[in-house]
PDB file of C-alpha atoms in Angstrom:
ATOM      1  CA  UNK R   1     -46.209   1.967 -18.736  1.00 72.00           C
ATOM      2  CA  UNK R   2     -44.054   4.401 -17.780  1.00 85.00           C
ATOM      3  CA  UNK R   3     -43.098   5.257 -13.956  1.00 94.00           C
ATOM      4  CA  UNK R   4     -40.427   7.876 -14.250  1.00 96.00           C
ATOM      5  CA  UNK R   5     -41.754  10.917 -16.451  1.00 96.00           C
ATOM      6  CA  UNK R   6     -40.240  13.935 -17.458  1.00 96.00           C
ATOM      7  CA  UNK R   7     -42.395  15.972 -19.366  1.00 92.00           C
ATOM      8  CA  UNK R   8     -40.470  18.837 -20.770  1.00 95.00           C
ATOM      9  CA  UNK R   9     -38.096  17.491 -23.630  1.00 94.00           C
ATOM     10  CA  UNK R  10     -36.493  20.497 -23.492  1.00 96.00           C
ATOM     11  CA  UNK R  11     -35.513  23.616 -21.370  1.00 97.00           C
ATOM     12  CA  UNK R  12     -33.875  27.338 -21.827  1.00 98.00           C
ATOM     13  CA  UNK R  13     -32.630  29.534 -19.247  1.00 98.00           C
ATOM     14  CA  UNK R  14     -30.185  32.567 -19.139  1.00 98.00           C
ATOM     15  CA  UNK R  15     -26.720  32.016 -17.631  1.00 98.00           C
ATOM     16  CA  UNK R  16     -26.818  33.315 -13.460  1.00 98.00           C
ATOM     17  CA  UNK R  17     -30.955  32.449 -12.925  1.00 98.00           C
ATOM     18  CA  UNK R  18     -32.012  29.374 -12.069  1.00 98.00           C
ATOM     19  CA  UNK R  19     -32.927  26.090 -13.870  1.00 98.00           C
ATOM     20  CA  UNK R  20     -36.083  24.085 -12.626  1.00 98.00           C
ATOM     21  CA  UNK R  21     -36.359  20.467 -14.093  1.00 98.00           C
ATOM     22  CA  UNK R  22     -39.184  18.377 -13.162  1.00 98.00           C
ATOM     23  CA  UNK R  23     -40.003  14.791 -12.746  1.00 98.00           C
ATOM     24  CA  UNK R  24     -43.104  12.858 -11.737  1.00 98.00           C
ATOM     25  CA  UNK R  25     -43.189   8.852 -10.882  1.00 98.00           C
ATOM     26  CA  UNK R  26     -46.596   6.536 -10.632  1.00 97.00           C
ATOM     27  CA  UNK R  27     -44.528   3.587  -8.455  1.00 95.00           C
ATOM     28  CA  UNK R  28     -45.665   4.870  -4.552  1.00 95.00           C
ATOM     29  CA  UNK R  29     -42.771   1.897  -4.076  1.00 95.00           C
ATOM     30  CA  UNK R  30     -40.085   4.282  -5.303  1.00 96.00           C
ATOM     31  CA  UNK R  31     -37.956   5.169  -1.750  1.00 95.00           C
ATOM     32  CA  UNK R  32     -34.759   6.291  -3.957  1.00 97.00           C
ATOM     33  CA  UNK R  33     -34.629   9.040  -6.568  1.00 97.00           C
ATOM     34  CA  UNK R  34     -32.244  10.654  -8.934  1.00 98.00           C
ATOM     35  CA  UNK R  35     -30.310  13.226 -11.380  1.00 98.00           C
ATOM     36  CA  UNK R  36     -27.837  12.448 -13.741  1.00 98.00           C
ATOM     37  CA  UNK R  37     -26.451  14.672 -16.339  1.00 98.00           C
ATOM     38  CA  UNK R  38     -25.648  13.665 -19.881  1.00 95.00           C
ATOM     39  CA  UNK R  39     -23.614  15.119 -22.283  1.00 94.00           C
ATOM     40  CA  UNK R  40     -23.777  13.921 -26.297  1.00 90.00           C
ATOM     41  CA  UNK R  41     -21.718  10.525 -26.549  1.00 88.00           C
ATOM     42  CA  UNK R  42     -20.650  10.277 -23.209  1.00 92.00           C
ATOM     43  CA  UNK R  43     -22.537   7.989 -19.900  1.00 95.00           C
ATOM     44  CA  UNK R  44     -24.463   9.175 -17.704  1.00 96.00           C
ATOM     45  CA  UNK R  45     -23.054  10.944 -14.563  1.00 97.00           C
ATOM     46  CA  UNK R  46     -24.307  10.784 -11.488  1.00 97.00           C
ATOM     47  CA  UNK R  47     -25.054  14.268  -9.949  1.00 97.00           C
ATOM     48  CA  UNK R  48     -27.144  14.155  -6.856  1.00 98.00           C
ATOM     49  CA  UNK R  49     -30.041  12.096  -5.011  1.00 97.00           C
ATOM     50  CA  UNK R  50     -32.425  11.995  -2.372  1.00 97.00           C
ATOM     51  CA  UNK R  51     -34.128   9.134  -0.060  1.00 96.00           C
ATOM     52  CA  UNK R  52     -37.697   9.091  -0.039  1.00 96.00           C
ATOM     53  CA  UNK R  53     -37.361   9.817   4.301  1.00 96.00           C
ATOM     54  CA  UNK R  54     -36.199  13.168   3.132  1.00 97.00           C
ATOM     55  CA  UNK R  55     -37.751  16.420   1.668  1.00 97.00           C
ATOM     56  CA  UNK R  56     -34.699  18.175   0.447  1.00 98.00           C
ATOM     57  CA  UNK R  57     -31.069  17.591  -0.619  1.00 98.00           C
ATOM     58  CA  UNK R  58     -28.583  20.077  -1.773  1.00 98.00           C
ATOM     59  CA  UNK R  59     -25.223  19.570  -2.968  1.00 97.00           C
ATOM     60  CA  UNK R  60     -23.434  22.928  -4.024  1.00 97.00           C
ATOM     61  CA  UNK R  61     -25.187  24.582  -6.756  1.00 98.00           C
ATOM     62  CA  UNK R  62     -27.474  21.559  -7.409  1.00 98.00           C
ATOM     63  CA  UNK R  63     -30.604  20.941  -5.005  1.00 98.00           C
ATOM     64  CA  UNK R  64     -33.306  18.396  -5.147  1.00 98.00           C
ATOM     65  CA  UNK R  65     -36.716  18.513  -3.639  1.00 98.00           C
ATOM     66  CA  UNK R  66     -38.946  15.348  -3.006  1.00 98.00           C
ATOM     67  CA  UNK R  67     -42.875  15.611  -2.933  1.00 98.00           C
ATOM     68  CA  UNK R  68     -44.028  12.235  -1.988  1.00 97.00           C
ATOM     69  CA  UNK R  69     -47.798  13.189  -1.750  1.00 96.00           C
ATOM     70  CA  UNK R  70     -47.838  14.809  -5.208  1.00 97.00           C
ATOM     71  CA  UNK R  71     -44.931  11.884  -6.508  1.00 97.00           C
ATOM     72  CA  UNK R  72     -43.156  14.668  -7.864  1.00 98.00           C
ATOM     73  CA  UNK R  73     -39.552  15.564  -7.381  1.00 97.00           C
ATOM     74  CA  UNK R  74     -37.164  18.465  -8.903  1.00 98.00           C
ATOM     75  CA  UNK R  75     -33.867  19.764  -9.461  1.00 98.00           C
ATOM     76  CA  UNK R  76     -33.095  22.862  -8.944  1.00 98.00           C
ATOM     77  CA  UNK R  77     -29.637  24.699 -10.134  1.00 98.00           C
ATOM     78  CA  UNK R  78     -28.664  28.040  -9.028  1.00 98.00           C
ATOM     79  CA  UNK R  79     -26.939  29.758 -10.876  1.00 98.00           C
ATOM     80  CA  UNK R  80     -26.951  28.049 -14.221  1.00 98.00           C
ATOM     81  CA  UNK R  81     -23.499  28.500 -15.842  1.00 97.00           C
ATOM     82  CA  UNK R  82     -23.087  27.115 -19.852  1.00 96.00           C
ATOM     83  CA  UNK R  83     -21.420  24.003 -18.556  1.00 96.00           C
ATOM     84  CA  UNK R  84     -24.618  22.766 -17.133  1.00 98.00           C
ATOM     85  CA  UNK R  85     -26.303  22.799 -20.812  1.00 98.00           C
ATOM     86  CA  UNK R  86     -26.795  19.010 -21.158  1.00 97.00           C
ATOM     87  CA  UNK R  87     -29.734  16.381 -20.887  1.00 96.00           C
ATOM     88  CA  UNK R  88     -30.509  15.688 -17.204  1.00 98.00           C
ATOM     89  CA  UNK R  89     -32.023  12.040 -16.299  1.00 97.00           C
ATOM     90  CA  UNK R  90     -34.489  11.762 -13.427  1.00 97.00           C
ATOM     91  CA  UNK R  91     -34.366   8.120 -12.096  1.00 97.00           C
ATOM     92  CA  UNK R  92     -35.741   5.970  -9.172  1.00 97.00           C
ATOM     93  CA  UNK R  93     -35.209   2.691  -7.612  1.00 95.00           C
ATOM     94  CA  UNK R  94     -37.002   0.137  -4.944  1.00 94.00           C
ATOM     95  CA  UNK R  95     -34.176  -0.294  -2.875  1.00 89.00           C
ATOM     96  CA  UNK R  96     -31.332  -1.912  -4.863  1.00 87.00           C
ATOM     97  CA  UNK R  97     -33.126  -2.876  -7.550  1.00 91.00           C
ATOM     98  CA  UNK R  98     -31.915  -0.957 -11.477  1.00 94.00           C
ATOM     99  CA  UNK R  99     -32.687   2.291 -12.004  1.00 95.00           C
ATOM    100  CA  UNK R 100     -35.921   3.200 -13.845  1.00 95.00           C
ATOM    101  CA  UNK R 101     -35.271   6.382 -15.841  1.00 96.00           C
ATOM    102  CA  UNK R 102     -36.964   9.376 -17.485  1.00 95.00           C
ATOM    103  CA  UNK R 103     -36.970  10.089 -21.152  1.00 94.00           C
ATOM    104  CA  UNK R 104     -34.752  13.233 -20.082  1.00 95.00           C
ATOM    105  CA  UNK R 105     -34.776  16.989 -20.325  1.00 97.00           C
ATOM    106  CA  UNK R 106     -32.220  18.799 -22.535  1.00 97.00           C
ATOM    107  CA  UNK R 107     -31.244  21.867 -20.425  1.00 98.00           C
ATOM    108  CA  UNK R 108     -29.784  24.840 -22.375  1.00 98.00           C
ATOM    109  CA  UNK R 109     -28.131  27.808 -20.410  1.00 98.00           C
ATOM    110  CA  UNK R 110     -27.970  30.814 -22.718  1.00 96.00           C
ATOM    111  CA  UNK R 111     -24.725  33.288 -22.243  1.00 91.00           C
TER     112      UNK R 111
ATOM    113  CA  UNK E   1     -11.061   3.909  -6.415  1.00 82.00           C
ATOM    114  CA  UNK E   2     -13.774   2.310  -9.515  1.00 83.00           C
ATOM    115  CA  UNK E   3     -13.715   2.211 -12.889  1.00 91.00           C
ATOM    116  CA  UNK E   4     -15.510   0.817 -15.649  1.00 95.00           C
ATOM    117  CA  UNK E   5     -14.273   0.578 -18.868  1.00 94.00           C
ATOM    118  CA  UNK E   6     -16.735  -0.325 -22.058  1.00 95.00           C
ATOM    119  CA  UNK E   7     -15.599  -0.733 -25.628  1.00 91.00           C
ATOM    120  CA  UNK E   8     -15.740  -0.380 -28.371  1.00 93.00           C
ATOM    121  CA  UNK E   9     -17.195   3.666 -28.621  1.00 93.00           C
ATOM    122  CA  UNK E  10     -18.773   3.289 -32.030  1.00 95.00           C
ATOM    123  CA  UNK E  11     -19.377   0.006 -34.211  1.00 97.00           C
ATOM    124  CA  UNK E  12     -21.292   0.157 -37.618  1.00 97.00           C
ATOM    125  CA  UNK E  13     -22.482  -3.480 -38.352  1.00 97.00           C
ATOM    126  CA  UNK E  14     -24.679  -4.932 -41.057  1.00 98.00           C
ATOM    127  CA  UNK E  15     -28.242  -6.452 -40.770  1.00 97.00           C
ATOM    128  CA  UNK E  16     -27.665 -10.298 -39.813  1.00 97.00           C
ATOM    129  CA  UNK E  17     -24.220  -9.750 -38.299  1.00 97.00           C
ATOM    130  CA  UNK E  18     -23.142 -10.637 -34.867  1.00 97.00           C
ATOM    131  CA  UNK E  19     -22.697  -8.324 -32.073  1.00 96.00           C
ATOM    132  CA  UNK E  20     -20.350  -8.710 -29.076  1.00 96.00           C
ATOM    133  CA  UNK E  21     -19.628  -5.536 -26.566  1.00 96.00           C
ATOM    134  CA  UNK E  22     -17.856  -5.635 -23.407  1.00 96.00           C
ATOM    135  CA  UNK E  23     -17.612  -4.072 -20.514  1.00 96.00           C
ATOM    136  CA  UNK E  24     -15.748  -4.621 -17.267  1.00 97.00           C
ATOM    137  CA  UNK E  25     -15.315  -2.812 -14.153  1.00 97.00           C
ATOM    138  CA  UNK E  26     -11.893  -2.340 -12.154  1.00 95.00           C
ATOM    139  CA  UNK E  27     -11.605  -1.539  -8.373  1.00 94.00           C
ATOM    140  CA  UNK E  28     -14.923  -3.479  -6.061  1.00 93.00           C
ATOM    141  CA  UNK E  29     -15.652  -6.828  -6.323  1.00 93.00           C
ATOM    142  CA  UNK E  30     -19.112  -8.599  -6.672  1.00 94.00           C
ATOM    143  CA  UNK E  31     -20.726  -5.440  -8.158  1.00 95.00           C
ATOM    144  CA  UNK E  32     -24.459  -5.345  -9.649  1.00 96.00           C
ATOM    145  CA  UNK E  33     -23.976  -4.904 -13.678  1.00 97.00           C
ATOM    146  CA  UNK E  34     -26.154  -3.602 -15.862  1.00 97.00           C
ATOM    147  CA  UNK E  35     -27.061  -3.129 -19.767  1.00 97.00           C
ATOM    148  CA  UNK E  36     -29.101   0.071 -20.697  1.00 96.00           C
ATOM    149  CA  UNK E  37     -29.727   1.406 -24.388  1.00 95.00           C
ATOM    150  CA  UNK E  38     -31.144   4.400 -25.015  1.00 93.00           C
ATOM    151  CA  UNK E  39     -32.705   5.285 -28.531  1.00 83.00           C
ATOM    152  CA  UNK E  40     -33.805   8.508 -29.993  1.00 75.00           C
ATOM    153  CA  UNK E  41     -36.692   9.909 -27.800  1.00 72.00           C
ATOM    154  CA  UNK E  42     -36.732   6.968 -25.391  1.00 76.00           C
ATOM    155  CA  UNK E  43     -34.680   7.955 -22.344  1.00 86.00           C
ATOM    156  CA  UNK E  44     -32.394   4.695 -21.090  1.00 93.00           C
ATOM    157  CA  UNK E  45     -34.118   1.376 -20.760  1.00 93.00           C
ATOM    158  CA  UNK E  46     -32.646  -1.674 -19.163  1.00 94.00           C
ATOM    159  CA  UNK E  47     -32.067  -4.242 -20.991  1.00 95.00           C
ATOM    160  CA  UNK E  48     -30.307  -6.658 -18.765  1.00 96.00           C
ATOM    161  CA  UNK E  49     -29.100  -6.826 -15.410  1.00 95.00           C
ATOM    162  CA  UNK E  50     -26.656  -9.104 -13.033  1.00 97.00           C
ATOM    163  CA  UNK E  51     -26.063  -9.824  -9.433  1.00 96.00           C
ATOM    164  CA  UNK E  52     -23.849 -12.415  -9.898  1.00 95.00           C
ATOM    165  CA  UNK E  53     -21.710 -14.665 -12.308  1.00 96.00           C
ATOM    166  CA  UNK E  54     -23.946 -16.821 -14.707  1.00 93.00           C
ATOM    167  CA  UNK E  55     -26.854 -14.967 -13.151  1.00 95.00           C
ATOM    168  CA  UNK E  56     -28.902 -12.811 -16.167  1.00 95.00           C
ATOM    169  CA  UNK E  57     -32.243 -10.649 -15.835  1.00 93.00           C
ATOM    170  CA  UNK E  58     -33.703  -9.912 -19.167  1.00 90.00           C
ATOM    171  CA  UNK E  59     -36.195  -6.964 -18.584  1.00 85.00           C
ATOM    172  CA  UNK E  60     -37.215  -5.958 -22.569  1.00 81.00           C
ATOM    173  CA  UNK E  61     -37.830  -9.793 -24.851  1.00 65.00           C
ATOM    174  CA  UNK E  62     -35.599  -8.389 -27.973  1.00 78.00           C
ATOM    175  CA  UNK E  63     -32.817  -9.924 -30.023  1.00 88.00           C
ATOM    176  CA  UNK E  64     -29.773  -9.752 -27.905  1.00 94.00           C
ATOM    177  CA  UNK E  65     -28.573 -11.654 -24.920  1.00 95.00           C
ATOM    178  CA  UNK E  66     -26.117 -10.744 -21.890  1.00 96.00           C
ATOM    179  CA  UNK E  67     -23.514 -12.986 -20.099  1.00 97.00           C
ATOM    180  CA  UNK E  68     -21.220 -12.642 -17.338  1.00 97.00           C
ATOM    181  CA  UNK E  69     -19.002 -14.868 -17.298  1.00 96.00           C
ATOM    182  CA  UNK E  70     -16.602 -13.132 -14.389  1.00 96.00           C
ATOM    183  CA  UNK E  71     -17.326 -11.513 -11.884  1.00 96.00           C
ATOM    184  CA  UNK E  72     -16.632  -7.852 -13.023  1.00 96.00           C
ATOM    185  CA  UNK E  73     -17.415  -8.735 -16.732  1.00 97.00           C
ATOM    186  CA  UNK E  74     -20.369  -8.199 -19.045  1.00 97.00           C
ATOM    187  CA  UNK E  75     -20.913  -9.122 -22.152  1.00 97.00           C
ATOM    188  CA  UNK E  76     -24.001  -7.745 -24.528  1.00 97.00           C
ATOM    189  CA  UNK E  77     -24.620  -9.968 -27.735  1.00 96.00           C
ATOM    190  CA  UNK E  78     -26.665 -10.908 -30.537  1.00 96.00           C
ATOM    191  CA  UNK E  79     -26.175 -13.373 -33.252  1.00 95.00           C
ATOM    192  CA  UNK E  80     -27.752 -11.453 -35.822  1.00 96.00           C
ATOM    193  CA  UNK E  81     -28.267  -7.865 -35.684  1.00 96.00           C
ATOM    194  CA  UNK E  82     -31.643  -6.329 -36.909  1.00 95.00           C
ATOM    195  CA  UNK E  83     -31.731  -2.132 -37.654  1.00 94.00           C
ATOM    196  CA  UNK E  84     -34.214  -1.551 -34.869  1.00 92.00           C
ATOM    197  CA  UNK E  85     -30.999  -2.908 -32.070  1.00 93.00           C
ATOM    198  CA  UNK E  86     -29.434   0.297 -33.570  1.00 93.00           C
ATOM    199  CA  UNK E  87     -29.033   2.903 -30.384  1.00 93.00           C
ATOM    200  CA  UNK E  88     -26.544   4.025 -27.314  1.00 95.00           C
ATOM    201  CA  UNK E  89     -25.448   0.991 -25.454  1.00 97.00           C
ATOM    202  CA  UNK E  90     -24.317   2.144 -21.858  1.00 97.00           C
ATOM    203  CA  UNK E  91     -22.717  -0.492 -19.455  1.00 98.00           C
ATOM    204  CA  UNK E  92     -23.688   0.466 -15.489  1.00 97.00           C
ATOM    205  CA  UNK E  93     -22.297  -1.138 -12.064  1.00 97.00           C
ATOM    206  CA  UNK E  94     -23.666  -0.709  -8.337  1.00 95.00           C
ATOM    207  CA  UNK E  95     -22.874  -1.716  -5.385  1.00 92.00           C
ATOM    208  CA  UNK E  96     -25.442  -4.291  -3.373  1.00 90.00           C
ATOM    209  CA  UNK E  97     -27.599  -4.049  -0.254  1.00 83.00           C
ATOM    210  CA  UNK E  98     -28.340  -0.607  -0.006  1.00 83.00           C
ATOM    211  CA  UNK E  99     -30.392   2.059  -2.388  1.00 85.00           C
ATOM    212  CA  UNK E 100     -27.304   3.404  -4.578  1.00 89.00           C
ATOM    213  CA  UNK E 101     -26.537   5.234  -7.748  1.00 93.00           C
ATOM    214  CA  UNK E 102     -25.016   3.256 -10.631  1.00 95.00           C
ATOM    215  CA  UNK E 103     -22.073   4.176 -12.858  1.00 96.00           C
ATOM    216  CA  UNK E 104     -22.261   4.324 -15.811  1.00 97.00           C
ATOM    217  CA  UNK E 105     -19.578   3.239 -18.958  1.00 96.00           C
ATOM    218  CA  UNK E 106     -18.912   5.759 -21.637  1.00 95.00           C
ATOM    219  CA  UNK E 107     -21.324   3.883 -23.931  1.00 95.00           C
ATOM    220  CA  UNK E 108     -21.081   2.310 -27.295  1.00 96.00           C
ATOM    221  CA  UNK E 109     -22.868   3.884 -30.575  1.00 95.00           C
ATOM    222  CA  UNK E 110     -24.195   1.158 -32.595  1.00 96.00           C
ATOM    223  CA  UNK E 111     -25.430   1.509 -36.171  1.00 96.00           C
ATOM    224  CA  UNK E 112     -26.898  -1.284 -38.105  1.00 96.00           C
ATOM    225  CA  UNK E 113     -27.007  -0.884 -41.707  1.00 97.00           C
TER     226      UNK E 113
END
């Protein structure tokens, strides 16, 4: 059974608009959510997150918005650049227990 | 500041072999450890996860086993490999007591052939 879901394996978006990856969770005991980037052979890096008492968090280019009643959160990235190509991870947590995560996105900005 | 340091990067083993990867993490003490894998089209799964030293969760039944026999070491292992334990290994440490991100090793590729 899967609580973390990302159902888009894959994304495109020109360089300068903005990328929109999605993630939905089944666990209404989720209170701590998410985004990590990946790049091919490398870990995981942590790249922003949001407590379930919140609605929005932005950090620079990268914001994330939490929708409790639909259990549905995003990331949002404005303005892609090439850099950001790379397979994001949505994950959650019930307070400090291990991360559950997606299957991942791959993002790919276009020049 | 914290690093953790995982080795080796890539390993190609054959069916029925052993398998031994560490990981340990420099700079915070009493950290919450972690084993992850992820396989083609699977995202990351745990596999196994620590709060303490001798103390082991197993979250997937499979054919390896973790130890931690320090406090800022982690050991993944098997005693005999099968091609299925073939994937991306990625060691992972938190901090306790409060909702927190992990961080994560640069990961081991394992083939079994």
């Amino acid at each position: 059974d899967q609580q973390v879901k990302q159902n888009s394996p894959s994304l495109s978006v020109q360089e300068g608009r903005i990328s929109i990856l999605n993630c939905d969770y089944t666990n209404s005991m989720f209170d701590y959510f998410l985004w990590y980037k990946k790049y091919p052979a490398e870990g995981p890096t942590f790249l922003i997150s949001i407590s379930s008492i919140k609605d929005k968090n932005e950090d620079g280019r990268f914001t994330v918005f939490l929708n409790k009643s639909a259990k549905h959160l995003s990331l949002h990235i404005v303005p892609s650049q090439p850099g950001d190509s790379a397979v994001y991870f949505c994950a959650a947590s019930v307070g400090n227990t291990p991360l559950v995560f997606g299957k991942g996105t791959r993002l790919s900005v276009i020049a | 500041s914290q690093t953790i340091h995982q080795w080796p990067a890539t390993l190609v083993q054959p069916v029925g072999s052993p398998l031994s990867l560490e990981c340990t993490v420099e700079g915070t003490s009493n950290p919450n450890l972690y084993w992850y894998r992820q396989a083609a089209g699977r995202g990351l799964q745990l596999l196994f996860y620590s709060v303490g030293i001798g103390q082991i969760s197993s979250e997937v039944p499979q054919n390896l086993s973790a130890s931690r026999p320090q406090d800022r070491q982690f050991i993944l292992s098997s005693k005999k490999l099968l091609l299925s334990d073939s994937g991306f290994y990625l060691c992972a440490w938190s901090l306790k007591g409060v909702p927190t991100e992990a961080f994560f090793g640069q990961g081991t590729r394992l083939t079994v052939v």
